Tab-separated table of C-alpha atoms and ligand atoms in Angstrom:
chain	number	residue	atom	x	y	z
A	282	MET	CA	34.450	3.659	4.098
A	283	ASP	CA	32.175	4.500	1.456
A	284	THR	CA	31.459	1.342	-0.307
A	285	LEU	CA	29.336	-1.311	0.481
A	286	ARG	CA	29.994	-5.073	-0.817
A	287	ILE	CA	27.298	-7.675	-1.113
A	288	ARG	CA	27.876	-11.239	-2.142
A	289	GLY	CA	24.401	-12.147	-3.417
A	290	GLY	CA	22.135	-15.307	-3.796
A	291	ARG	CA	21.184	-15.424	0.025
A	292	PRO	CA	17.467	-15.529	0.953
A	293	LEU	CA	16.891	-12.878	3.525
A	294	VAL	CA	15.670	-14.539	6.740
A	295	GLY	CA	14.345	-13.185	10.089
A	296	SER	CA	12.946	-9.912	11.729
A	297	ILE	CA	14.334	-6.386	12.157
A	298	PRO	CA	13.237	-3.047	13.744
A	299	ILE	CA	11.922	-0.294	11.678
A	300	ALA	CA	13.117	3.175	12.497
A	301	GLY	CA	11.239	6.565	12.744
A	302	ALA	CA	10.357	8.367	9.181
A	303	LYS	CA	12.824	10.130	7.667
A	304	ASN	CA	10.395	12.412	5.852
A	305	SER	CA	8.746	13.064	9.182
A	306	VAL	CA	11.785	14.045	11.425
A	307	LEU	CA	12.922	16.239	8.799
A	308	ALA	CA	9.806	18.225	8.961
A	309	LEU	CA	9.709	18.056	12.890
A	310	LEU	CA	13.058	19.588	13.714
A	311	PRO	CA	12.343	22.756	11.792
A	312	ALA	CA	8.938	22.681	13.282
A	313	THR	CA	10.523	23.032	16.726
A	314	LEU	CA	11.527	26.606	15.873
A	315	LEU	CA	8.078	27.904	16.019
A	316	ALA	CA	8.092	27.840	19.846
A	317	GLU	CA	10.568	29.206	22.416
A	318	ALA	CA	10.888	25.954	24.221
A	319	SER	CA	12.064	22.522	24.559
A	320	CYS	CA	10.681	19.881	22.582
A	321	THR	CA	11.379	16.047	22.848
A	322	ILE	CA	11.166	13.991	19.516
A	323	GLU	CA	11.424	9.915	20.229
A	324	ASN	CA	11.898	7.296	17.687
A	325	VAL	CA	14.672	9.415	15.751
A	326	PRO	CA	16.117	7.421	12.967
A	327	ALA	CA	20.016	7.492	12.936
A	328	ILE	CA	20.532	8.668	9.371
A	329	ARG	CA	22.943	11.200	7.884
A	330	ASP	CA	20.025	13.789	7.007
A	331	VAL	CA	19.095	14.145	10.441
A	332	LYS	CA	22.645	15.045	11.464
A	333	VAL	CA	22.643	17.919	8.612
A	334	LEU	CA	19.483	19.217	10.022
A	335	VAL	CA	20.724	19.241	13.499
A	336	ASP	CA	23.846	21.089	12.725
A	337	LEU	CA	21.468	23.857	10.764
A	338	LEU	CA	19.360	24.228	13.883
A	339	ARG	CA	22.388	24.452	15.974
A	340	ARG	CA	23.623	27.111	13.667
A	341	LEU	CA	20.435	29.234	14.607
A	342	GLY	CA	21.461	29.044	18.207
A	343	ALA	CA	19.405	25.662	19.157
A	344	GLU	CA	20.562	23.468	21.809
A	345	VAL	CA	19.990	20.039	20.716
A	346	ALA	CA	20.835	16.813	23.051
A	347	MET	CA	20.416	13.298	21.461
A	348	GLU	CA	20.025	10.447	23.960
A	349	GLY	CA	19.654	7.052	21.974
A	350	THR	CA	16.913	7.611	19.470
A	351	THR	CA	15.285	10.699	21.579
A	352	LEU	CA	16.077	14.362	20.625
A	353	ARG	CA	15.718	17.069	22.986
A	354	VAL	CA	15.465	20.560	20.996
A	355	ASP	CA	15.685	23.773	22.948
A	356	THR	CA	14.893	26.711	20.877
A	357	ALA	CA	14.731	29.407	23.569
A	358	ARG	CA	17.955	30.983	22.486
A	359	VAL	CA	17.447	30.945	18.797
A	360	VAL	CA	18.383	34.021	16.858
A	361	ASN	CA	17.274	34.419	13.286
A	362	ARG	CA	20.303	34.625	10.535
A	363	PRO	CA	20.577	33.653	6.931
A	364	MET	CA	20.683	29.940	6.305
A	365	ILE	CA	23.005	29.793	3.190
A	366	ASP	CA	25.737	27.418	3.689
A	367	SER	CA	26.627	24.210	2.479
A	368	GLY	CA	24.243	22.003	4.895
A	369	VAL	CA	21.212	23.953	3.309
A	370	ARG	CA	22.251	22.824	-0.058
A	371	SER	CA	22.766	19.170	0.942
A	372	LEU	CA	19.110	18.395	1.359
A	373	ARG	CA	15.540	19.305	0.468
A	374	ALA	CA	14.167	19.547	3.818
A	375	SER	CA	16.037	22.722	4.589
A	376	ALA	CA	13.625	24.367	2.611
A	377	TYR	CA	11.425	24.023	5.845
A	378	LEU	CA	13.520	26.557	7.639
A	379	MET	CA	11.589	29.083	5.352
A	380	GLY	CA	8.144	28.189	6.966
A	381	ALA	CA	9.659	27.858	10.286
A	382	LEU	CA	11.622	30.910	10.560
A	383	LEU	CA	9.008	33.049	8.479
A	384	GLY	CA	6.406	31.994	11.135
A	385	ARG	CA	8.458	32.438	14.340
A	386	PHE	CA	10.405	35.867	13.049
A	387	GLY	CA	8.431	37.145	10.277
A	388	GLU	CA	11.615	37.036	8.073
A	389	ALA	CA	13.840	34.050	6.482
A	390	VAL	CA	16.541	34.035	4.146
A	391	VAL	CA	17.248	30.460	3.275
A	392	GLY	CA	19.321	29.227	0.263
A	393	LEU	CA	17.703	27.576	-2.371
A	394	PRO	CA	17.083	23.776	-1.185
A	395	GLY	CA	19.141	20.792	-2.580
A	396	GLY	CA	18.717	16.872	-2.227
A	397	CYS	CA	18.223	14.571	-4.397
A	398	ASN	CA	18.504	15.367	-8.214
A	399	LEU	CA	15.209	13.851	-9.513
A	400	GLY	CA	14.851	16.523	-12.198
A	401	SER	CA	13.588	20.041	-11.529
A	402	ARG	CA	12.277	20.410	-8.166
A	403	PRO	CA	10.567	23.761	-7.815
A	404	ILE	CA	9.391	25.458	-4.614
A	405	ASP	CA	6.858	27.587	-6.651
A	406	GLN	CA	4.030	26.190	-4.583
A	407	HIS	CA	6.022	26.750	-1.342
A	408	LEU	CA	6.313	30.321	-2.388
A	409	LYS	CA	2.741	30.722	-3.337
A	410	GLY	CA	1.425	29.835	0.036
A	411	PHE	CA	3.820	32.163	1.834
A	412	GLU	CA	2.687	35.098	-0.430
A	413	SER	CA	-0.671	34.383	0.057
A	414	LEU	CA	-0.290	34.534	3.852
A	415	GLY	CA	1.287	37.946	3.286
A	416	ALA	CA	4.985	37.490	2.754
A	417	THR	CA	6.904	39.521	0.254
A	418	ILE	CA	9.675	37.389	-1.405
A	419	SER	CA	12.716	37.933	-3.488
A	420	GLN	CA	15.234	35.671	-4.693
A	421	ARG	CA	19.174	36.949	-4.504
A	422	ALA	CA	22.127	35.334	-4.810
A	423	GLY	CA	20.707	31.621	-4.623
A	424	ALA	CA	18.713	32.357	-1.667
A	425	ILE	CA	15.224	33.198	-1.056
A	426	HIS	CA	14.482	36.387	1.222
A	427	LEU	CA	11.117	36.372	2.753
A	428	LYS	CA	9.466	38.885	4.866
A	429	ALA	CA	6.015	39.629	6.441
A	430	ALA	CA	5.136	42.426	8.884
A	431	ARG	CA	2.135	39.957	9.880
A	432	LEU	CA	1.047	36.678	8.484
A	433	ARG	CA	-2.607	36.558	8.047
A	434	GLY	CA	-4.571	33.364	7.453
A	435	THR	CA	-5.915	32.717	4.049
A	436	ARG	CA	-7.204	30.160	1.534
A	437	ILE	CA	-4.518	28.392	-0.520
A	438	TYR	CA	-5.149	26.064	-3.397
A	439	LEU	CA	-2.020	24.129	-4.260
A	440	ASP	CA	-1.773	23.535	-8.183
A	441	VAL	CA	0.590	20.462	-7.549
A	442	VAL	CA	-0.046	17.707	-4.850
A	443	SER	CA	3.117	18.525	-2.783
A	444	VAL	CA	4.279	17.199	0.318
A	445	GLY	CA	6.630	19.766	0.925
A	446	ALA	CA	4.580	22.822	0.312
A	447	THR	CA	1.605	21.175	2.402
A	448	ILE	CA	4.075	20.864	5.409
A	449	ASN	CA	5.961	24.152	4.744
A	450	ILE	CA	2.505	26.065	4.529
A	451	MET	CA	1.386	24.764	7.506
A	452	LEU	CA	4.394	25.774	9.432
A	453	ALA	CA	4.014	29.207	8.380
A	454	ALA	CA	0.204	29.242	9.113
A	455	VAL	CA	0.423	27.843	12.647
A	456	LEU	CA	1.319	31.427	14.073
A	457	ALA	CA	-0.731	33.389	11.738
A	458	GLU	CA	-3.688	35.684	12.417
A	459	GLY	CA	-6.965	33.805	11.584
A	460	VAL	CA	-7.753	30.881	9.694
A	461	THR	CA	-5.790	29.416	6.878
A	462	VAL	CA	-7.257	26.741	4.526
A	463	ILE	CA	-4.892	24.407	2.310
A	464	GLU	CA	-6.842	22.927	-0.426
A	465	ASN	CA	-5.652	20.193	-2.780
A	466	ALA	CA	-3.233	19.327	0.036
A	467	ALA	CA	-0.925	16.089	0.118
A	468	THR	CA	-2.216	13.290	2.432
A	469	GLU	CA	0.814	11.408	3.052
A	470	PRO	CA	1.025	10.066	6.638
A	471	GLU	CA	4.119	12.186	7.348
A	472	ILE	CA	1.910	15.168	6.983
A	473	VAL	CA	-0.484	13.974	9.832
A	474	ASP	CA	2.650	13.234	11.942
A	475	VAL	CA	3.709	16.809	11.696
A	476	ALA	CA	0.216	18.066	12.325
A	477	THR	CA	0.022	15.793	15.469
A	478	PHE	CA	3.302	17.437	16.644
A	479	LEU	CA	2.209	20.780	15.895
A	480	ASN	CA	-1.236	20.231	17.665
A	481	GLY	CA	0.891	18.903	20.541
A	482	MET	CA	2.776	22.431	20.520
A	483	GLY	CA	-0.879	24.043	21.090
A	484	ALA	CA	-1.392	24.733	17.257
A	485	ARG	CA	-5.288	24.390	15.842
A	486	ILE	CA	-4.760	21.922	12.812
A	487	GLN	CA	-7.772	20.114	11.541
A	488	GLY	CA	-8.003	17.642	8.519
A	489	ALA	CA	-4.510	16.575	7.953
A	490	GLY	CA	-4.474	13.338	6.063
A	491	THR	CA	-7.158	14.867	3.709
A	492	ASP	CA	-6.988	17.030	0.920
A	493	VAL	CA	-8.345	20.058	3.017
A	494	ILE	CA	-6.229	21.102	5.913
A	495	ARG	CA	-7.776	23.951	8.279
A	496	ILE	CA	-5.213	25.949	10.511
A	497	ARG	CA	-6.524	28.363	13.088
A	498	GLY	CA	-3.497	30.593	13.838
A	499	ARG	CA	-2.302	30.664	17.566
A	500	SER	CA	0.313	32.216	19.710
A	501	PRO	CA	2.736	31.286	21.161
A	502	LEU	CA	3.182	27.642	20.786
A	503	ASN	CA	4.881	25.591	23.776
A	504	ALA	CA	6.834	22.447	24.235
A	505	CYS	CA	5.661	19.179	23.453
A	506	ARG	CA	6.904	15.484	23.304
A	507	HIS	CA	6.308	13.416	20.220
A	508	ALA	CA	7.242	10.000	18.907
A	509	ILE	CA	7.525	9.831	15.060
A	510	ILE	CA	5.644	7.425	13.185
A	511	PRO	CA	7.717	4.312	11.535
A	512	ASP	CA	9.442	4.716	8.335
A	513	ARG	CA	7.265	3.093	5.416
A	514	MET	CA	9.858	3.618	2.837
A	515	GLU	CA	12.614	1.525	4.993
A	516	ALA	CA	9.846	-1.027	5.763
A	517	GLY	CA	8.722	-1.506	2.296
A	518	THR	CA	12.340	-1.545	1.370
A	519	TYR	CA	13.186	-4.674	3.205
A	520	MET	CA	9.788	-6.078	2.077
A	521	ILE	CA	10.811	-5.992	-1.469
A	522	ALA	CA	14.234	-7.182	-0.584
A	523	ALA	CA	12.675	-10.197	1.034
A	524	ALA	CA	10.527	-11.118	-1.945
A	525	ALA	CA	13.367	-10.453	-4.287
A	526	THR	CA	15.677	-12.911	-2.353
A	527	GLY	CA	12.910	-15.652	-1.927
A	528	GLY	CA	13.541	-14.889	1.785
A	529	GLU	CA	11.182	-14.762	4.643
A	530	VAL	CA	10.943	-11.408	6.649
A	531	ARG	CA	9.151	-9.738	9.300
A	532	VAL	CA	9.384	-5.949	9.439
A	533	ASP	CA	8.688	-4.880	13.319
A	534	HIS	CA	7.144	-1.435	14.592
A	535	VAL	CA	5.285	-0.441	11.569
A	536	ILE	CA	1.960	0.673	10.744
A	537	PRO	CA	0.649	-1.936	8.270
A	538	LEU	CA	-1.867	0.515	6.811
A	539	HIS	CA	0.886	2.696	5.481
A	540	LEU	CA	2.330	-0.193	3.700
A	541	GLU	CA	-0.480	-1.147	1.943
A	542	PRO	CA	0.282	0.269	-1.420
A	543	VAL	CA	3.574	-2.059	-1.288
A	544	SER	CA	1.939	-4.995	0.260
A	545	ALA	CA	-0.990	-5.082	-2.358
A	546	LYS	CA	1.576	-4.963	-5.533
A	547	LEU	CA	3.621	-7.775	-3.639
A	548	ARG	CA	0.719	-9.661	-3.346
A	549	GLU	CA	-0.225	-9.234	-7.077
A	550	MET	CA	3.206	-10.875	-7.928
A	551	GLY	CA	2.288	-13.929	-5.805
A	552	VAL	CA	4.327	-12.976	-2.792
A	553	PHE	CA	2.802	-14.032	0.679
A	554	VAL	CA	2.375	-10.973	2.776
A	555	THR	CA	0.542	-11.166	6.302
A	556	GLU	CA	0.091	-8.576	8.731
A	557	GLY	CA	0.424	-8.385	12.559
A	558	ASP	CA	-1.039	-5.183	14.655
A	559	GLU	CA	2.558	-3.766	14.233
A	560	SER	CA	4.658	-5.840	11.790
A	561	VAL	CA	4.260	-7.185	8.245
A	562	THR	CA	5.837	-10.746	7.064
A	563	VAL	CA	6.747	-10.970	3.607
A	564	LYS	CA	7.568	-14.742	2.094
A	565	GLY	CA	9.268	-14.816	-1.408
A	566	THR	CA	7.640	-17.193	-4.128
A	567	ASP	CA	8.808	-18.560	-7.071
A	568	PRO	CA	7.722	-17.668	-9.695
A	569	LEU	CA	7.082	-14.022	-9.471
A	570	LEU	CA	4.617	-12.486	-11.494
A	571	PRO	CA	5.063	-9.361	-13.488
A	572	VAL	CA	3.203	-6.407	-12.392
A	573	ASP	CA	2.679	-2.706	-13.537
A	574	ILE	CA	3.480	0.092	-11.270
A	575	LYS	CA	2.041	3.754	-11.507
A	576	THR	CA	3.644	5.998	-8.937
A	577	GLN	CA	0.998	8.301	-7.368
A	578	PRO	CA	0.796	10.553	-4.345
A	579	TYR	CA	-0.465	8.588	-1.185
A	580	PRO	CA	-2.177	6.384	-0.956
A	581	GLY	CA	-0.970	5.434	-4.484
A	582	PHE	CA	2.304	3.571	-4.999
A	583	PRO	CA	4.947	5.637	-3.455
A	584	THR	CA	7.594	6.929	-5.649
A	585	ASP	CA	10.296	6.534	-3.022
A	586	LEU	CA	9.881	2.637	-3.763
A	587	GLN	CA	9.832	2.591	-7.631
A	588	SER	CA	13.381	2.384	-7.558
A	589	PRO	CA	13.729	-0.871	-5.374
A	590	PHE	CA	10.651	-1.916	-6.764
A	591	THR	CA	12.244	-1.826	-10.345
A	592	ALA	CA	15.126	-4.203	-9.062
A	593	LEU	CA	12.741	-6.773	-7.934
A	594	LEU	CA	10.799	-6.808	-11.228
A	595	THR	CA	13.787	-7.792	-12.837
A	596	GLN	CA	13.281	-11.464	-11.558
A	597	ALA	CA	9.584	-11.634	-12.418
A	598	LYS	CA	8.391	-14.263	-14.996
A	599	GLY	CA	7.262	-11.633	-17.767
A	600	THR	CA	7.570	-8.016	-18.735
A	601	SER	CA	6.523	-5.105	-16.241
A	602	LEU	CA	5.879	-1.725	-17.031
A	603	ILE	CA	6.537	1.255	-14.562
A	604	ILE	CA	5.245	4.728	-15.116
A	605	GLU	CA	6.843	7.382	-12.749
A	606	ASN	CA	4.577	10.309	-12.500
A	607	ILE	CA	5.866	12.242	-9.439
A	608	TYR	CA	9.206	13.186	-10.738
A	609	GLU	CA	10.467	13.936	-14.317
A	610	GLU	CA	13.871	12.028	-13.864
A	611	ARG	CA	13.823	9.200	-11.484
A	612	LEU	CA	15.004	6.176	-13.402
A	613	LYS	CA	18.822	6.994	-13.085
A	614	HIS	CA	19.252	3.487	-11.293
A	615	VAL	CA	18.240	1.556	-14.464
A	616	LEU	CA	21.574	2.400	-16.060
A	617	GLU	CA	23.263	0.708	-13.327
A	618	LEU	CA	20.880	-2.260	-13.076
A	619	ASN	CA	21.457	-2.813	-16.648
A	620	ARG	CA	25.192	-2.975	-16.286
A	621	MET	CA	24.184	-5.858	-13.804
A	622	GLY	CA	22.434	-7.698	-16.315
A	623	ALA	CA	19.043	-6.346	-16.126
A	624	ARG	CA	17.074	-5.580	-19.492
A	625	ILE	CA	15.176	-2.377	-18.951
A	626	ARG	CA	14.100	0.033	-21.532
A	627	THR	CA	13.079	3.666	-20.814
A	628	ASP	CA	11.172	6.409	-22.481
A	629	GLY	CA	10.649	9.498	-20.401
A	630	ARG	CA	9.082	8.608	-17.343
A	631	MET	CA	8.355	5.149	-18.506
A	632	ALA	CA	10.491	1.974	-17.943
A	633	LEU	CA	9.655	-1.580	-19.504
A	634	ILE	CA	11.350	-4.361	-17.450
A	635	GLU	CA	12.039	-7.683	-19.016
A	636	GLY	CA	11.637	-10.158	-16.392
A	637	GLY	CA	13.823	-13.317	-15.679
A	638	THR	CA	17.086	-11.777	-16.184
A	639	PRO	CA	20.145	-13.164	-13.951
A	640	LEU	CA	22.218	-10.299	-12.441
A	641	TYR	CA	25.875	-10.267	-12.000
A	642	GLY	CA	27.743	-8.563	-9.318
A	643	MET	CA	29.427	-5.189	-10.607
A	644	ARG	CA	30.978	-2.070	-9.065
A	645	VAL	CA	28.040	0.412	-9.302
A	646	ARG	CA	27.230	3.682	-7.722
A	647	ALA	CA	24.485	5.156	-5.457
A	648	MET	CA	23.116	8.471	-6.960
A	649	ASP	CA	20.615	9.052	-4.267
A	650	PRO	CA	19.070	7.008	-1.249
A	651	ARG	CA	16.423	5.581	-3.413
A	652	ALA	CA	18.355	4.475	-6.515
A	653	GLY	CA	21.019	3.364	-3.967
A	654	ALA	CA	18.205	1.017	-2.339
A	655	ALA	CA	17.592	-0.531	-5.904
A	656	LEU	CA	21.290	-1.573	-6.191
A	657	VAL	CA	21.309	-2.872	-2.718
A	658	VAL	CA	18.611	-5.216	-3.806
A	659	ALA	CA	19.866	-5.704	-6.994
A	660	GLY	CA	23.238	-6.995	-5.226
A	661	LEU	CA	21.267	-9.222	-2.847
A	662	ILE	CA	19.983	-11.137	-6.032
A	663	ALA	CA	23.221	-10.802	-8.123
A	664	GLU	CA	25.503	-13.676	-8.703
A	665	GLY	CA	28.845	-12.688	-7.241
A	666	GLU	CA	29.814	-9.667	-5.694
A	667	THR	CA	28.679	-6.228	-6.070
A	668	ALA	CA	30.490	-3.124	-4.947
A	669	ILE	CA	28.209	0.050	-4.133
A	670	THR	CA	30.177	3.201	-4.271
A	671	ASP	CA	28.909	6.532	-2.569
A	672	ILE	CA	27.171	4.751	0.114
A	673	HIS	CA	26.876	7.783	2.174
A	674	GLN	CA	23.885	8.612	-0.220
A	675	ILE	CA	22.134	5.438	1.120
A	676	ASP	CA	23.207	6.470	4.934
A	677	ARG	CA	21.138	9.764	4.066
A	678	SER	CA	17.940	7.867	4.191
A	679	TYR	CA	18.703	4.163	5.773
A	680	GLU	CA	19.663	3.734	9.135
A	681	ARG	CA	22.657	1.175	9.577
A	682	ILE	CA	21.682	-0.693	6.406
A	683	ASP	CA	24.390	-3.116	6.429
A	684	GLN	CA	23.753	-4.010	9.880
A	685	LYS	CA	20.154	-4.701	9.347
A	686	LEU	CA	20.929	-6.560	6.428
A	687	ARG	CA	23.483	-8.716	8.108
A	688	GLN	CA	20.846	-9.506	10.877
A	689	LEU	CA	18.759	-11.028	8.135
A	690	GLY	CA	21.406	-13.311	7.040
A	691	ALA	CA	22.913	-11.307	3.921
A	692	ASP	CA	26.749	-11.224	3.300
A	693	VAL	CA	27.523	-7.562	3.078
A	694	TRP	CA	30.226	-5.438	4.624
A	695	ARG	CA	31.336	-1.780	4.539
A	696	GLU	CA	34.768	-0.972	3.308
B	846	EPZ	C1	8.792	14.676	-0.271
B	846	EPZ	O1	9.851	15.375	-1.193
B	846	EPZ	C2	9.908	13.858	0.134
B	846	EPZ	N1	10.982	14.279	0.806
B	846	EPZ	C3	10.568	13.311	-0.971
B	846	EPZ	O2	11.205	11.639	-0.690
B	846	EPZ	C4	9.054	12.271	-1.668
B	846	EPZ	O3	9.819	11.495	-3.020
B	846	EPZ	C5	8.239	13.523	-2.231
B	846	EPZ	O4	7.935	14.211	-0.805
B	846	EPZ	C6	6.964	13.035	-2.817
B	846	EPZ	O5	6.137	11.740	-1.718
B	846	EPZ	C7	10.955	14.717	2.038
B	846	EPZ	O6	10.104	14.729	2.480
B	846	EPZ	C8	12.352	15.400	2.482
B	846	EPZ	P1	6.661	16.996	-3.548
B	846	EPZ	P2	8.896	17.035	-1.819
B	846	EPZ	O7	6.816	18.564	-3.117
B	846	EPZ	O8	8.275	17.576	-0.572
B	846	EPZ	C9	6.551	18.997	-7.773
B	846	EPZ	C10	13.171	10.641	-0.450
B	846	EPZ	O9	13.774	9.728	-1.264
B	846	EPZ	N2	6.648	20.289	-6.925
B	846	EPZ	O10	5.703	16.232	-2.909
B	846	EPZ	O11	10.221	17.817	-2.159
B	846	EPZ	C11	7.982	18.260	-7.603
B	846	EPZ	O12	8.887	18.746	-8.446
B	846	EPZ	C12	12.397	11.743	-1.169
B	846	EPZ	O13	12.812	10.236	0.928
B	846	EPZ	C13	6.208	21.581	-7.703
B	846	EPZ	O14	6.106	21.461	-8.920
B	846	EPZ	O15	7.801	16.444	-2.891
B	846	EPZ	C14	7.437	16.842	-7.892
B	846	EPZ	O16	7.289	16.613	-9.143
B	846	EPZ	C15	12.897	12.067	-2.524
B	846	EPZ	N3	6.388	22.664	-6.836
B	846	EPZ	C16	5.828	16.736	-7.249
B	846	EPZ	O17	5.432	18.239	-7.099
B	846	EPZ	C17	6.487	22.777	-5.859
B	846	EPZ	O18	6.548	23.763	-5.131
B	846	EPZ	C18	5.968	16.123	-5.701
B	846	EPZ	O19	6.924	16.791	-5.117
B	846	EPZ	C19	6.489	21.586	-4.753
B	846	EPZ	C20	6.828	20.321	-5.493
């Protein structure tokens, strides 16, 4: 059951509910470790990475109960221990265990994080932040050892705008003595969501969503209840698929502002995009106009939607240019798209997409969630049947993608 089959050529029509944001919940789960309490997290997406992270929390002694899309995490009986097994290496978000365990216990041993292979993904800015807070750090046998007799608030300037480093430093700083100021912080909506959760636990964080975040340490933190923001990447992917198939799709339970970068680019292509209070409707047009994409930190065009957007651009009437500014190697999906008939040339971080190219069903492989999403969009466009293997990669980040696509009229099934 690790292959998704798609018979392309059908316009997507209808509406679907969008789940909670993966890149928020994967930080909120480790954040629960910062209090000896029972936190309730609502609107949790049914994705594989959540299951992996819940297992890691259970290994630490947390009691986790799932009812529908609500998770209850009781961390009263958590005992610190080295976290170096396979689950840690399977996702990038396990790095958040460093900040959370360091904040709660003053010590952490965490295996080097894994996750999508998008080139080198150092954690130097995370470690720079922890050292600035007073931790001593060593790396042995593929694990990071962090220790701090006490964590003291300080001023930290991030050399790189990093979502993970911004969040990880927040996790370590909320229980530190004194005030921590993170400068050149990332401003993604998921960071605001994590700050809202931590403030719900009693933390005092100001400025999340701007590039200067101020954290006044406070101890202890308490239980809280929080509903996760909608997943702008899931929503954006279905908006792109609607445009690619010439259909009409409404994505529900979204925050339209968070989707502005994608909506703006789709409008540039001639696509009709209308916004409700908590929904966005996309209606495909013909012809689609070519556009250039430069990925940037929020509120720029998100790197996580670059791959599916590449598949859409193969259908524009003209040549488009994509420049991937966030990751060294995030154009691996191009190889598989070209096997399906696309004509894309790459050079380093640049991809030149010749439009108007018919795509044909083919057996292809999902290398990571967003590259897999690009192949899904291509399969929905292609003539004939596409078989996407390693679909577990897509299931890491997309909730029940086959069911949601079938709900929109796609001819898609798992086998
Ligand atoms: C988060 O990854 C997301 N993952 C990614 O989504 C997303 O692409 C990325 O943010 C950018 O928005 C999760 O939230 C679990 P970064 P993260 O630190 O935190 C460099 C998806 O498909 N960097 O903002 O790892 C780094 O190499 C995933 O949902 C350093 O140099 O991303 C990259 O080039 C993929 N040193 C850039 O910064 C550091 O210490 C941005 O990385 C940290 C990062």
